[in-house]
GROMACS .gro file of C-alpha atoms in nm:
model
  152
    1UNK     CA    1   0.114  -0.231  -1.012
    2UNK     CA    2   0.357   0.055  -0.986
    3UNK     CA    3   0.364   0.428  -0.914
    4UNK     CA    4   0.614   0.706  -0.859
    5UNK     CA    5   0.762   1.005  -1.021
    6UNK     CA    6   0.791   1.074  -1.396
    7UNK     CA    7   1.129   0.990  -1.556
    8UNK     CA    8   1.160   1.344  -1.675
    9UNK     CA    9   1.192   1.573  -1.387
   10UNK     CA   10   1.072   1.870  -1.593
   11UNK     CA   11   0.745   1.691  -1.642
   12UNK     CA   12   0.517   1.779  -1.341
   13UNK     CA   13   0.256   1.522  -1.407
   14UNK     CA   14   0.202   1.259  -1.137
   15UNK     CA   15   0.207   0.906  -1.260
   16UNK     CA   16  -0.088   0.779  -1.062
   17UNK     CA   17  -0.115   0.399  -1.070
   18UNK     CA   18   0.007   0.184  -1.353
   19UNK     CA   19  -0.038  -0.185  -1.430
   20UNK     CA   20   0.160  -0.430  -1.631
   21UNK     CA   21  -0.003  -0.660  -1.895
   22UNK     CA   22   0.124  -1.011  -1.782
   23UNK     CA   23   0.154  -1.138  -2.135
   24UNK     CA   24   0.322  -0.847  -2.307
   25UNK     CA   25   0.495  -0.680  -2.006
   26UNK     CA   26   0.376  -0.342  -2.132
   27UNK     CA   27   0.283  -0.084  -1.878
   28UNK     CA   28  -0.053   0.101  -1.902
   29UNK     CA   29  -0.204   0.373  -1.681
   30UNK     CA   30  -0.479   0.238  -1.449
   31UNK     CA   31  -0.597   0.527  -1.235
   32UNK     CA   32  -0.529   0.881  -1.093
   33UNK     CA   33  -0.282   0.971  -1.371
   34UNK     CA   34  -0.183   1.330  -1.330
   35UNK     CA   35  -0.331   1.336  -0.977
   36UNK     CA   36  -0.104   1.157  -0.739
   37UNK     CA   37   0.227   0.964  -0.688
   38UNK     CA   38   0.220   0.675  -0.441
   39UNK     CA   39   0.531   0.581  -0.239
   40UNK     CA   40   0.383   0.290  -0.046
   41UNK     CA   41   0.119   0.044  -0.172
   42UNK     CA   42  -0.042  -0.278  -0.053
   43UNK     CA   43  -0.293  -0.519  -0.215
   44UNK     CA   44  -0.517  -0.811  -0.094
   45UNK     CA   45  -0.744  -1.041  -0.288
   46UNK     CA   46  -0.732  -1.305  -0.555
   47UNK     CA   47  -0.502  -1.092  -0.783
   48UNK     CA   48  -0.366  -0.743  -0.726
   49UNK     CA   49  -0.563  -0.609  -1.030
   50UNK     CA   50  -0.898  -0.720  -0.897
   51UNK     CA   51  -0.837  -0.706  -0.527
   52UNK     CA   52  -0.834  -0.433  -0.261
   53UNK     CA   53  -0.569  -0.176  -0.293
   54UNK     CA   54  -0.436   0.091  -0.054
   55UNK     CA   55  -0.168   0.351  -0.121
   56UNK     CA   56   0.001   0.647   0.051
   57UNK     CA   57   0.022   0.968  -0.144
   58UNK     CA   58   0.378   1.099  -0.175
   59UNK     CA   59   0.292   1.468  -0.153
   60UNK     CA   60  -0.006   1.491   0.079
   61UNK     CA   61   0.038   1.178   0.294
   62UNK     CA   62  -0.323   1.085   0.230
   63UNK     CA   63  -0.423   0.719   0.234
   64UNK     CA   64  -0.608   0.614  -0.080
   65UNK     CA   65  -0.824   0.294  -0.075
   66UNK     CA   66  -0.969   0.116  -0.375
   67UNK     CA   67  -1.212  -0.191  -0.308
   68UNK     CA   68  -1.211  -0.281  -0.687
   69UNK     CA   69  -0.857  -0.316  -0.807
   70UNK     CA   70  -0.812   0.065  -0.875
   71UNK     CA   71  -1.128   0.135  -1.067
   72UNK     CA   72  -1.268   0.366  -0.789
   73UNK     CA   73  -1.085   0.542  -0.505
   74UNK     CA   74  -1.162   0.683  -0.161
   75UNK     CA   75  -0.930   0.928   0.018
   76UNK     CA   76  -0.876   0.849   0.379
   77UNK     CA   77  -0.667   0.962   0.676
   78UNK     CA   78  -0.362   1.181   0.626
   79UNK     CA   79  -0.088   0.964   0.744
   80UNK     CA   80   0.279   0.972   0.636
   81UNK     CA   81   0.343   0.615   0.587
   82UNK     CA   82   0.653   0.444   0.446
   83UNK     CA   83   0.519   0.098   0.417
   84UNK     CA   84   0.169  -0.061   0.402
   85UNK     CA   85   0.027  -0.416   0.430
   86UNK     CA   86  -0.316  -0.572   0.467
   87UNK     CA   87  -0.402  -0.868   0.677
   88UNK     CA   88  -0.497  -1.184   0.510
   89UNK     CA   89  -0.867  -1.097   0.487
   90UNK     CA   90  -0.801  -0.728   0.404
   91UNK     CA   91  -0.993  -0.646   0.725
   92UNK     CA   92  -0.700  -0.447   0.871
   93UNK     CA   93  -0.461  -0.209   0.694
   94UNK     CA   94  -0.132  -0.158   0.863
   95UNK     CA   95   0.094   0.138   0.820
   96UNK     CA   96   0.449   0.203   0.929
   97UNK     CA   97   0.488   0.568   1.047
   98UNK     CA   98   0.731   0.781   1.235
   99UNK     CA   99   0.493   0.730   1.530
  100UNK     CA  100   0.513   0.355   1.508
  101UNK     CA  101   0.295   0.084   1.361
  102UNK     CA  102  -0.063   0.204   1.297
  103UNK     CA  103  -0.378  -0.006   1.201
  104UNK     CA  104  -0.697   0.087   1.031
  105UNK     CA  105  -1.017  -0.123   1.039
  106UNK     CA  106  -1.222   0.123   0.839
  107UNK     CA  107  -1.058   0.122   0.497
  108UNK     CA  108  -0.792   0.380   0.593
  109UNK     CA  109  -1.027   0.646   0.720
  110UNK     CA  110  -0.876   0.636   1.068
  111UNK     CA  111  -0.575   0.475   1.228
  112UNK     CA  112  -0.475   0.376   1.581
  113UNK     CA  113  -0.127   0.269   1.723
  114UNK     CA  114  -0.075  -0.104   1.749
  115UNK     CA  115   0.015  -0.150   2.114
  116UNK     CA  116   0.346  -0.330   2.189
  117UNK     CA  117   0.448  -0.330   1.814
  118UNK     CA  118   0.815  -0.299   1.749
  119UNK     CA  119   0.951   0.006   1.562
  120UNK     CA  120   0.941  -0.120   1.200
  121UNK     CA  121   1.071   0.026   0.885
  122UNK     CA  122   0.919  -0.195   0.638
  123UNK     CA  123   0.627  -0.445   0.604
  124UNK     CA  124   0.598  -0.733   0.365
  125UNK     CA  125   0.346  -1.005   0.288
  126UNK     CA  126   0.361  -1.302   0.054
  127UNK     CA  127   0.204  -1.276  -0.289
  128UNK     CA  128  -0.169  -1.227  -0.300
  129UNK     CA  129  -0.345  -1.560  -0.279
  130UNK     CA  130  -0.060  -1.731  -0.086
  131UNK     CA  131  -0.177  -2.020   0.139
  132UNK     CA  132   0.088  -1.953   0.413
  133UNK     CA  133   0.008  -1.594   0.481
  134UNK     CA  134   0.216  -1.383   0.728
  135UNK     CA  135   0.311  -1.014   0.769
  136UNK     CA  136   0.684  -0.970   0.816
  137UNK     CA  137   0.816  -0.661   0.958
  138UNK     CA  138   1.180  -0.534   0.955
  139UNK     CA  139   1.335  -0.297   1.211
  140UNK     CA  140   1.608  -0.052   1.138
  141UNK     CA  141   1.869  -0.292   1.295
  142UNK     CA  142   1.750  -0.571   1.063
  143UNK     CA  143   1.545  -0.773   1.308
  144UNK     CA  144   1.257  -0.968   1.158
  145UNK     CA  145   0.919  -0.983   1.320
  146UNK     CA  146   0.619  -1.192   1.193
  147UNK     CA  147   0.251  -1.198   1.267
  148UNK     CA  148  -0.046  -1.384   1.133
  149UNK     CA  149  -0.290  -1.096   1.220
  150UNK     CA  150  -0.067  -0.789   1.223
  151UNK     CA  151  -0.178  -0.692   1.560
  152UNK     CA  152   0.011  -0.950   1.780
   0.00000   0.00000   0.00000
């Protein structure tokens, strides 16, 4: 799954969300073409295409949430996030913001600060479906932090 800006800067159409065909490697529009560009995305579930997705809109800062692999979308909180990650069960959505790490337990509708969290610049998780699941956070100085639940 990818998103971003069009290659031709004169083209003002937002790319929305695109997916690759695993067999052919060809890219196809999946959702929200012409409506939004995402700069941070996260997925959880059996595969990214049929799991839970969250994404931060580049222009508005709105969090978008899809419970069905991108077929339908809900708009959530306005939160300028540079990185997103789900907990293993997709019950918590974590967001790196200028105000620190934030967590949502209601599909991105609201967020609250994660008390005691280090100042992170990036979040990463193993591929969807991995058995050894962790959230890894990176600070601006290169320190690595890890968590099994994203909150401790």
